[in-house]
PDB file of C-alpha atoms in Angstrom:
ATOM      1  CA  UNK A 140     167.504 119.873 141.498  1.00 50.00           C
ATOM      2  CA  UNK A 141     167.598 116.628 139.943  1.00 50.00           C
ATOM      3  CA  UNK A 142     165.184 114.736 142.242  1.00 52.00           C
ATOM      4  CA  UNK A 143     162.960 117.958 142.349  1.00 51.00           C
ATOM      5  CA  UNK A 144     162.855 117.243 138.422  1.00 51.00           C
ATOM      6  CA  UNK A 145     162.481 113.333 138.167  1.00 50.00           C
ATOM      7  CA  UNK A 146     159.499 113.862 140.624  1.00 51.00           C
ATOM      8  CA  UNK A 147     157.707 116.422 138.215  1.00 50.00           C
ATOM      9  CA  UNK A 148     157.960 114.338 135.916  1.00 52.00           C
ATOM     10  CA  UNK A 149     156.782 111.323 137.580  1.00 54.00           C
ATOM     11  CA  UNK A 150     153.861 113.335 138.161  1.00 55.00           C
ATOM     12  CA  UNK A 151     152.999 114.628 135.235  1.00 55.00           C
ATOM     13  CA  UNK A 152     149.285 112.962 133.940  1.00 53.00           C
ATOM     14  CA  UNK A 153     150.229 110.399 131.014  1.00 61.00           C
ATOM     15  CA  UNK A 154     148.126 110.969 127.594  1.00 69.00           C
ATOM     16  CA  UNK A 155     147.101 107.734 127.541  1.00 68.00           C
ATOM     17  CA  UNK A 156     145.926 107.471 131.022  1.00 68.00           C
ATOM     18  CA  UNK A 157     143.942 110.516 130.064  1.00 67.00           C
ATOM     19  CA  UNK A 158     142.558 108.994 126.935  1.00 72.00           C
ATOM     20  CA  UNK A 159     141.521 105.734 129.049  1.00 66.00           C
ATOM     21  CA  UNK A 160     140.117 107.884 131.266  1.00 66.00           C
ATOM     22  CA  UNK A 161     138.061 110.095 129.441  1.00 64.00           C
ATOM     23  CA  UNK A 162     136.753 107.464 127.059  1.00 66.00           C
ATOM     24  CA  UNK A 163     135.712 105.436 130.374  1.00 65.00           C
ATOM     25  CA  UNK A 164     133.751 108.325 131.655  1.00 65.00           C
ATOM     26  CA  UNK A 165     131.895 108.771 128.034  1.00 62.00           C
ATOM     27  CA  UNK A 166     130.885 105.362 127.624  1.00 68.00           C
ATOM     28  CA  UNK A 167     129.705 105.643 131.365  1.00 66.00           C
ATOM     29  CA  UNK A 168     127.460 108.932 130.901  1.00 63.00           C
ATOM     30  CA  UNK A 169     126.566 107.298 126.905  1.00 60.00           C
ATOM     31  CA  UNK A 170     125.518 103.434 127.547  1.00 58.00           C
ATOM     32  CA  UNK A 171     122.467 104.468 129.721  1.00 62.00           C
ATOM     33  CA  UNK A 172     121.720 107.091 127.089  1.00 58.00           C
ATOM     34  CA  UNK A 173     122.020 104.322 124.308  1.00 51.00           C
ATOM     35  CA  UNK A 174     120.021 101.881 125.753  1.00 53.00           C
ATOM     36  CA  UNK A 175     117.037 104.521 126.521  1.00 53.00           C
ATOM     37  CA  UNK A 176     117.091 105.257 123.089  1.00 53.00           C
ATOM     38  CA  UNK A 177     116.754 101.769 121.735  1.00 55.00           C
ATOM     39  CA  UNK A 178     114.309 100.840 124.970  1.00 53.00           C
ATOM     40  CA  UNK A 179     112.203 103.659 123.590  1.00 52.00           C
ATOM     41  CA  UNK A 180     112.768 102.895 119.666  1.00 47.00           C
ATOM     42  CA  UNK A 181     111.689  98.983 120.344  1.00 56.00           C
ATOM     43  CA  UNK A 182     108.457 100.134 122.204  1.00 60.00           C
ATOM     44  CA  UNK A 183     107.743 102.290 119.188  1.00 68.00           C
ATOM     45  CA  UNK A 184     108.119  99.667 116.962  1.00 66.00           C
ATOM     46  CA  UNK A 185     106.076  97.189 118.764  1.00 73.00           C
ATOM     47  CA  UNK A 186     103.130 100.020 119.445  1.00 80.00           C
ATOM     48  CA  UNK A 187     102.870 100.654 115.466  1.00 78.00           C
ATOM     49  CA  UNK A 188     103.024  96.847 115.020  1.00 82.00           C
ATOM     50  CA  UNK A 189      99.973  96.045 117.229  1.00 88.00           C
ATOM     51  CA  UNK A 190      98.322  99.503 115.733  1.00 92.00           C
ATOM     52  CA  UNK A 191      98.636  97.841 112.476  1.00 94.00           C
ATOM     53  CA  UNK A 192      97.686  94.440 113.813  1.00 94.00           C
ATOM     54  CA  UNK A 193      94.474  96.316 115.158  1.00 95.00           C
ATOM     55  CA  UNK A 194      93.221  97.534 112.254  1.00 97.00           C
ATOM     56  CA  UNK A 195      93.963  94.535 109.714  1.00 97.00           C
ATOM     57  CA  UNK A 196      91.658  93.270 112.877  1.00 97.00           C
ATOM     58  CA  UNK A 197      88.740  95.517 112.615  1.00 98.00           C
ATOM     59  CA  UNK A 198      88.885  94.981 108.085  1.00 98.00           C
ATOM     60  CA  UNK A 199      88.329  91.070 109.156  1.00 98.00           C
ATOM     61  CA  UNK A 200      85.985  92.135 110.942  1.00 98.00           C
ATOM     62  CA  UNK A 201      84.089  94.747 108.865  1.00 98.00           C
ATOM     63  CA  UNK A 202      84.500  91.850 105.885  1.00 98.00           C
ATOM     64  CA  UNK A 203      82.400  88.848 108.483  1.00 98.00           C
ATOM     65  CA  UNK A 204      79.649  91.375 109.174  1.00 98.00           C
ATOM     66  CA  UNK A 205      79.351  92.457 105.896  1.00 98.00           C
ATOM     67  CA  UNK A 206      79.336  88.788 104.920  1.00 98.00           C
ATOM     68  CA  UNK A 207      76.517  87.988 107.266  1.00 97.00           C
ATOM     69  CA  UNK A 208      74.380  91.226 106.203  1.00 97.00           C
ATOM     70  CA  UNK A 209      74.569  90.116 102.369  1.00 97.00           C
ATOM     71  CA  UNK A 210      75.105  86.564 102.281  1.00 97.00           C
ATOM     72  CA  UNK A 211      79.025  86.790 100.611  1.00 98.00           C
ATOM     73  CA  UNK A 212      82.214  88.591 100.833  1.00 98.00           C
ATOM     74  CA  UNK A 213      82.072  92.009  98.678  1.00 98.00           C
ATOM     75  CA  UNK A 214      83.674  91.707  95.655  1.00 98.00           C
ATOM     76  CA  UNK A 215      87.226  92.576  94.468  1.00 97.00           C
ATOM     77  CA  UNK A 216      85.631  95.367  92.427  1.00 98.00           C
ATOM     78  CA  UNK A 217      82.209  96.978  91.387  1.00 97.00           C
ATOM     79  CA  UNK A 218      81.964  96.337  87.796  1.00 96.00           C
ATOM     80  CA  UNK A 219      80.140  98.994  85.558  1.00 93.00           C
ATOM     81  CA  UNK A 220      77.447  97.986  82.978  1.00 90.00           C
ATOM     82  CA  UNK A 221      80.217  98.545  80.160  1.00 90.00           C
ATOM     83  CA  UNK A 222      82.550  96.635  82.336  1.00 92.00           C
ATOM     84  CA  UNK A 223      84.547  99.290  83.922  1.00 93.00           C
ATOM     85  CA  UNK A 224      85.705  98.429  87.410  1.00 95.00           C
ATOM     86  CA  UNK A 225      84.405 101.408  89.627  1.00 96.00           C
ATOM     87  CA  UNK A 226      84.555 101.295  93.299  1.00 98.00           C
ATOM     88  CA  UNK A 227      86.471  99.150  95.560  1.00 98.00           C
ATOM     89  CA  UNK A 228      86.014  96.357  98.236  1.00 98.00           C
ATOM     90  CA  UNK A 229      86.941  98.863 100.618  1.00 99.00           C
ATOM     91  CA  UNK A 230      84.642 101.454  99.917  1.00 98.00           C
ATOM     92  CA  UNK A 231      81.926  98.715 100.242  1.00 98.00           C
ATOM     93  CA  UNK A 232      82.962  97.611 104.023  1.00 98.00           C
ATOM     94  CA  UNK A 233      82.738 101.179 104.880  1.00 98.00           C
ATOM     95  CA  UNK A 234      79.147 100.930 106.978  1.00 98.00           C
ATOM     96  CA  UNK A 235      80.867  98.150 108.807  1.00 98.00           C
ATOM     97  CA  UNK A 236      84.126 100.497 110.008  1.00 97.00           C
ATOM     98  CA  UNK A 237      81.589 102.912 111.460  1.00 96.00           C
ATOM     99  CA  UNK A 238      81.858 104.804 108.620  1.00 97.00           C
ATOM    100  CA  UNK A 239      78.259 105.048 106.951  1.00 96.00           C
ATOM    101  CA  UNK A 240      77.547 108.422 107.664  1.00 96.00           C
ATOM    102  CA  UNK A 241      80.830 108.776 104.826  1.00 97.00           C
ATOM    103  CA  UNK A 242      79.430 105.552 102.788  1.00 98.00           C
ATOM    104  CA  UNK A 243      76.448 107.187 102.176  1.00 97.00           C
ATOM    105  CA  UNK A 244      78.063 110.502 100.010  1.00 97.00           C
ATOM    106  CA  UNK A 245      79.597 107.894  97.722  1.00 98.00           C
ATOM    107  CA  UNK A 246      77.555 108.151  94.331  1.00 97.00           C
ATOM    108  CA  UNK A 247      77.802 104.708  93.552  1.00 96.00           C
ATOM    109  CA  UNK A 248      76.781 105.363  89.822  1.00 94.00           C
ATOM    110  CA  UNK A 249      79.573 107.122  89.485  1.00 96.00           C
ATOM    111  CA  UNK A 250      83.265 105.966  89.601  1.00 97.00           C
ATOM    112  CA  UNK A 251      85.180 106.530  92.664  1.00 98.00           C
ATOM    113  CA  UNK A 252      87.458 109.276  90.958  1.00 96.00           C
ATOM    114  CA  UNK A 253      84.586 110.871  89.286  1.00 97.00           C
ATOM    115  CA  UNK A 254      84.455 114.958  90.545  1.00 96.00           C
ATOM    116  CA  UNK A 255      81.121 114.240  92.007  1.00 96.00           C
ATOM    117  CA  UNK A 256      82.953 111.722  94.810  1.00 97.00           C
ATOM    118  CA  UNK A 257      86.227 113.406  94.860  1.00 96.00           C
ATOM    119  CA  UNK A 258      85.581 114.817  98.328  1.00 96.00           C
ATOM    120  CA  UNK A 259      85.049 111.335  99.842  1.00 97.00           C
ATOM    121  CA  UNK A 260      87.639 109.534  98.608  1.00 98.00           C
ATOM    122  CA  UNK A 261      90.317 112.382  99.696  1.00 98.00           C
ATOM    123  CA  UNK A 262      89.393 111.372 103.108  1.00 97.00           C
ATOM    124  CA  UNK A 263      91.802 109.567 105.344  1.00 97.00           C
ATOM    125  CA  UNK A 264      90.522 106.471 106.922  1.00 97.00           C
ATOM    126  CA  UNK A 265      92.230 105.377 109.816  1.00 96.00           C
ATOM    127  CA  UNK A 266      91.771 101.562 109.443  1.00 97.00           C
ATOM    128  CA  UNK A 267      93.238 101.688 106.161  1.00 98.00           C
ATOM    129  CA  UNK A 268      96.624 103.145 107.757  1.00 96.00           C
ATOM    130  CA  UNK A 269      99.311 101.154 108.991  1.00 94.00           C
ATOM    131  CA  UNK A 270     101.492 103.650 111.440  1.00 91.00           C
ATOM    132  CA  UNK A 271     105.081 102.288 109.864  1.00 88.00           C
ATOM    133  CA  UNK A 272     104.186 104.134 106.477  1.00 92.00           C
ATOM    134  CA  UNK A 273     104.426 107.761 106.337  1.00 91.00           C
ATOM    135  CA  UNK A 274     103.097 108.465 102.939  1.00 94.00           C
ATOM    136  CA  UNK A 275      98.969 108.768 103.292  1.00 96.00           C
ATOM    137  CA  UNK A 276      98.111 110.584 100.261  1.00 97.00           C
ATOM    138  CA  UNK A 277      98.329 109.887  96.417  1.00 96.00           C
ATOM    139  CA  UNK A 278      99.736 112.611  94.456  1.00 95.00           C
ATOM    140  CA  UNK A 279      96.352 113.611  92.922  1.00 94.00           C
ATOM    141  CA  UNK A 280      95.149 114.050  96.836  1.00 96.00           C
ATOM    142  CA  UNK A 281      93.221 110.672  97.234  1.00 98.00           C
ATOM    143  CA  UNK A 282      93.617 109.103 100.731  1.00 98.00           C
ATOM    144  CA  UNK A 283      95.593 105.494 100.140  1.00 98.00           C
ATOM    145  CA  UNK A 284      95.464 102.263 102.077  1.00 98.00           C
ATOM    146  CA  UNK A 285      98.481 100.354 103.009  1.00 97.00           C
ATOM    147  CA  UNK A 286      96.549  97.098 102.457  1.00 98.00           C
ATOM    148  CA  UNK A 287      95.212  95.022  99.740  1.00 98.00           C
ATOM    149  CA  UNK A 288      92.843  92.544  98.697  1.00 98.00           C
ATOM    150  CA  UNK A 289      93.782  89.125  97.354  1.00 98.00           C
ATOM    151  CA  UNK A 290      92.258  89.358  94.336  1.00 98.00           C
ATOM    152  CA  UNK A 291      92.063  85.116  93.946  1.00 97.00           C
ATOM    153  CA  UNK A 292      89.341  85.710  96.780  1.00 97.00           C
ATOM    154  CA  UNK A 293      88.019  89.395  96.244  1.00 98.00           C
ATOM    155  CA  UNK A 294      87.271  89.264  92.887  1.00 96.00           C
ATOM    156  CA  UNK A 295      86.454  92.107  90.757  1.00 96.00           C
ATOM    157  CA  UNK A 296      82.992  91.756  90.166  1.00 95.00           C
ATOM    158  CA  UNK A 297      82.162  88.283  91.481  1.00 95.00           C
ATOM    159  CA  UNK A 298      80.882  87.770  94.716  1.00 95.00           C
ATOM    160  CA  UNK A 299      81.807  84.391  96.788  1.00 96.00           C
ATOM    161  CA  UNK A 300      80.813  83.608 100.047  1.00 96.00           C
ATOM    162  CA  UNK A 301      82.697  81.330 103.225  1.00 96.00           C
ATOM    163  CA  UNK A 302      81.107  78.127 101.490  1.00 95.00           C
ATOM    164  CA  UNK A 303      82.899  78.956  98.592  1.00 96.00           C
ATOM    165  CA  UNK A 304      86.202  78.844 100.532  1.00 96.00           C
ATOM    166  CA  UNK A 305      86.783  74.859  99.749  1.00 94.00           C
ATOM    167  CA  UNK A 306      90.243  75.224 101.299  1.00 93.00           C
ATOM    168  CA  UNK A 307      89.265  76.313 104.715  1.00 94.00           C
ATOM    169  CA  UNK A 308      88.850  80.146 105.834  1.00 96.00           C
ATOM    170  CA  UNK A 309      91.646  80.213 108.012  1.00 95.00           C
ATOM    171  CA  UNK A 310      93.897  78.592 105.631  1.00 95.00           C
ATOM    172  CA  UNK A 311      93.065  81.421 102.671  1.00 97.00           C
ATOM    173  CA  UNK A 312      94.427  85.009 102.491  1.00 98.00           C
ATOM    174  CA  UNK A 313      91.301  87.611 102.414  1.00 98.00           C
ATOM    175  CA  UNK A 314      93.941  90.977 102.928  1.00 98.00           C
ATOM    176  CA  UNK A 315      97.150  91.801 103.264  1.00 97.00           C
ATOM    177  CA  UNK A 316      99.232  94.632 104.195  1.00 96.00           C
ATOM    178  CA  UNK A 317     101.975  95.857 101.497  1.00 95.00           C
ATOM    179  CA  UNK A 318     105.205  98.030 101.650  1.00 93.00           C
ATOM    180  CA  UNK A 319     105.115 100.140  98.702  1.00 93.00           C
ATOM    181  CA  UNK A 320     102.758 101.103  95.473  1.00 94.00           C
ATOM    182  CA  UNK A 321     100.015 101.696  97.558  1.00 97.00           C
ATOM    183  CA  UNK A 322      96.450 102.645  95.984  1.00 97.00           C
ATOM    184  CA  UNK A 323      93.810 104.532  97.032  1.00 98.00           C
ATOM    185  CA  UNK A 324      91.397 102.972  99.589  1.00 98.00           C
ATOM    186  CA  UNK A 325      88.526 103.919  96.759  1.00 98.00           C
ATOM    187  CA  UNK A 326      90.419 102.799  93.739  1.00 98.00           C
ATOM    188  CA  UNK A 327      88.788  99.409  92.943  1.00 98.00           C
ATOM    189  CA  UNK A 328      92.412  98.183  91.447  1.00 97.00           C
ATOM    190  CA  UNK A 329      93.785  98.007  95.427  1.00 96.00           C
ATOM    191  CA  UNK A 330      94.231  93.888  95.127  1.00 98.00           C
ATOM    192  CA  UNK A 331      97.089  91.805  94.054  1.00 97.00           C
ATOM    193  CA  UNK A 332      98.066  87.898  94.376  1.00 97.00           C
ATOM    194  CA  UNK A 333      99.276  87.507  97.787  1.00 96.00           C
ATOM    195  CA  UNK A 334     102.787  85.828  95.648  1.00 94.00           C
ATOM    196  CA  UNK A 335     103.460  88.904  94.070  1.00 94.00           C
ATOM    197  CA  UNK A 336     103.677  91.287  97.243  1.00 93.00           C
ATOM    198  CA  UNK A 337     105.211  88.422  99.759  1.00 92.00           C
ATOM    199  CA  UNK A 338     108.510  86.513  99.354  1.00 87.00           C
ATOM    200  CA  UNK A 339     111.990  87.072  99.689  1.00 86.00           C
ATOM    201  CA  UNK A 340     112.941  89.474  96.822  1.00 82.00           C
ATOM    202  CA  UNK A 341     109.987  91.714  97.802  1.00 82.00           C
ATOM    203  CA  UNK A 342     110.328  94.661 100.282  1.00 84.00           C
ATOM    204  CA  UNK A 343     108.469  94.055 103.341  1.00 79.00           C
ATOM    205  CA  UNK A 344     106.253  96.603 105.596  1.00 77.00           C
ATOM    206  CA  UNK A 345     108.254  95.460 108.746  1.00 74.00           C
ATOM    207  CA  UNK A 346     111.494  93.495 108.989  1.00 74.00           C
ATOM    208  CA  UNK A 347     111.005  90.301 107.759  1.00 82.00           C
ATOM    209  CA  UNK A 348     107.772  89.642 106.782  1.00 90.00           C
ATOM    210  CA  UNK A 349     104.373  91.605 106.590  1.00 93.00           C
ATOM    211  CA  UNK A 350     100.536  90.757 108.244  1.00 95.00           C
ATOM    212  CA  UNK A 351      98.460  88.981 106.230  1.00 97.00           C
ATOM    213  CA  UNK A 352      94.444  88.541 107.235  1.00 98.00           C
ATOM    214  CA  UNK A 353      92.937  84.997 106.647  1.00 98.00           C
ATOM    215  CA  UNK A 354      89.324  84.128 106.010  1.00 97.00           C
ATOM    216  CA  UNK A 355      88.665  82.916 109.817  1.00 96.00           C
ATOM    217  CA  UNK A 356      89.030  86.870 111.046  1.00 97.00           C
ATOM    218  CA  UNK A 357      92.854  85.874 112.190  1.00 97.00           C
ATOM    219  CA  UNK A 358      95.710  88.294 111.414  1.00 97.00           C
ATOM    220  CA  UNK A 359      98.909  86.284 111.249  1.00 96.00           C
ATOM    221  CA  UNK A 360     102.547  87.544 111.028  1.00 94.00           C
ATOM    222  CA  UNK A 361     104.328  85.888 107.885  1.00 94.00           C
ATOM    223  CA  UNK A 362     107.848  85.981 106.801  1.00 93.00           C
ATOM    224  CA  UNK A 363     109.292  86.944 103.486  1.00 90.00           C
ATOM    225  CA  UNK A 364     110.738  83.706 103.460  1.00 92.00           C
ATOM    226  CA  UNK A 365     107.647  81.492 103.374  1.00 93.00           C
ATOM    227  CA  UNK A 366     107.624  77.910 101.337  1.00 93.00           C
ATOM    228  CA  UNK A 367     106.619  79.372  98.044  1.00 92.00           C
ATOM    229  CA  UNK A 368     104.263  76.539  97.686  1.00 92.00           C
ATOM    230  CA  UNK A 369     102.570  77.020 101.365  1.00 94.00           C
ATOM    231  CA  UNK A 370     102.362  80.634  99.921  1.00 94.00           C
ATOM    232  CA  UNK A 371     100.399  79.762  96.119  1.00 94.00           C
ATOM    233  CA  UNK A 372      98.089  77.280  98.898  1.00 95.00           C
ATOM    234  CA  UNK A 373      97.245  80.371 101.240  1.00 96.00           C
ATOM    235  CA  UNK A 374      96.411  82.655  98.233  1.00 96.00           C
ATOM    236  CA  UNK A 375      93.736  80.240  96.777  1.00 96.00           C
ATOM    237  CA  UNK A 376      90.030  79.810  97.764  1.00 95.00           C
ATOM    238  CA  UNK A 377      89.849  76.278  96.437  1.00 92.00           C
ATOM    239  CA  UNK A 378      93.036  75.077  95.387  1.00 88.00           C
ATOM    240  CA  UNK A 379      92.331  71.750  96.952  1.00 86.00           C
ATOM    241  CA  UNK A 380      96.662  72.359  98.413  1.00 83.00           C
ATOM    242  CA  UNK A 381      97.709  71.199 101.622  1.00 80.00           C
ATOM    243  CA  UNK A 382      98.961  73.897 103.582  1.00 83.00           C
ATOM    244  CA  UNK A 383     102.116  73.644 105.490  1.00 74.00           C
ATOM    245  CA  UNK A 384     103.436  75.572 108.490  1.00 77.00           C
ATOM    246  CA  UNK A 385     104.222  79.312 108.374  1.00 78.00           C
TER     247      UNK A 385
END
């Protein structure tokens, strides 16, 4: 009887073996599962980065052709006889995003949030998008942009052409794309200095930095943790500053 019991209990399945055991099988069935799901959440990432990429694209774009149609950028702002700022830089590029046929129902002798052009500006432009925000509409119901002008280049009703661009286009910031307090595409107060939305106590669009679009058509990735000072050169038309690397 003895033996008969020492062997039952030699055989009897040790909780910690069991534990081991288990926990071997989980991470077993669970790593491939993990990895799919950060395989799949890094090729999201990188699809809404390009998306974004795309489009800051296509505003450089819009902005050259615009600038070879009329002989200088738009400005910052259209600026009402009485010196109210009324429609936006971005409402102006529209004929150059293929959007004329939605151009043309802008009353331009109105202001953009006037109830004679509220229809148009509650209309979502896809350019003006970036995929990594999820908010597209203001509260009132006008469609927003998740980029801005540089309003040192863009400015509110003062129009300056490539020439004027002493410090080289593709050293000066034309656009950039921001994180938060976003306007809408119509509202002609949608520009900032590029120093006020970039560094490394502001919140960025993507981790680490945000897209900024320079004078030359290029979109270039820049961290949050740019030289200040290579930062204050790329925001300025004419500053007559040496830009560094960034």
């Amino acid at each position: 009887m003895e033996n008969e019991t020492s062997e039952k209990k030699t055989k009897k399945p040790q909780p910690v073996l069991l534990i081991v055991l288990v926990s071997l099988l989980l991470i077993g069935f669970g790593l491939p599962i993990y990895h799919e799901i950060r395989s799949n959440f890094q090729e999201r990432s990188y699809r809404r980065h390009q998306l974004t990429r795309r489009n800051m694209k296509q505003i450089g774009l819009a902005l050259h052709n615009y600038h070879w149609t009329n002989h200088t950028l738009p400005p910052g702002a259209m600026i009402s006889e009485s010196g109210i700022p009324e429609h936006s830089w971005q409402a102006l590029i529209l004929p150059f995003l293929d959007q004329e046929f939605l151009f043309k129902q802008i009353d331009l002798k109105k202001p953009w949030n006037d109830p004679a052009n509220q229809k148009v500006f509650q209309q979502k432009i896809p350019v003006y998008l970036s995929p990594k925000v999820k908010m597209k509409f203001s509260k009132d119901g006008y469609a927003l942009s998740h980029f801005v002008g540089n309003q040192l280049v863009l400015k509110p009703g003062t129009n300056i052409s490539f020439e004027d661009i002493r410090d080289g286009t593709s050293n000066t910031i034309l656009a950039m794309e921001i994180a938060e307090n976003f306007k809408p595409w119509g509202d002609p107060s949608s520009l900032t200095d590029p120093t006020k939305v970039i560094g490394p106590d502001m919140k960025t669009p993507s981790t680490g930095g945000s897209f900024i679009l320079l004078g030359d058509g290029a979109v270039r990735y820049i961290s949050k943790d740019v030289d200040p000072a290579v930062l204050k050169a790329l925001s300025t038309p004419d500053g007559g500053e040496v830009v560094g690397e960034f």
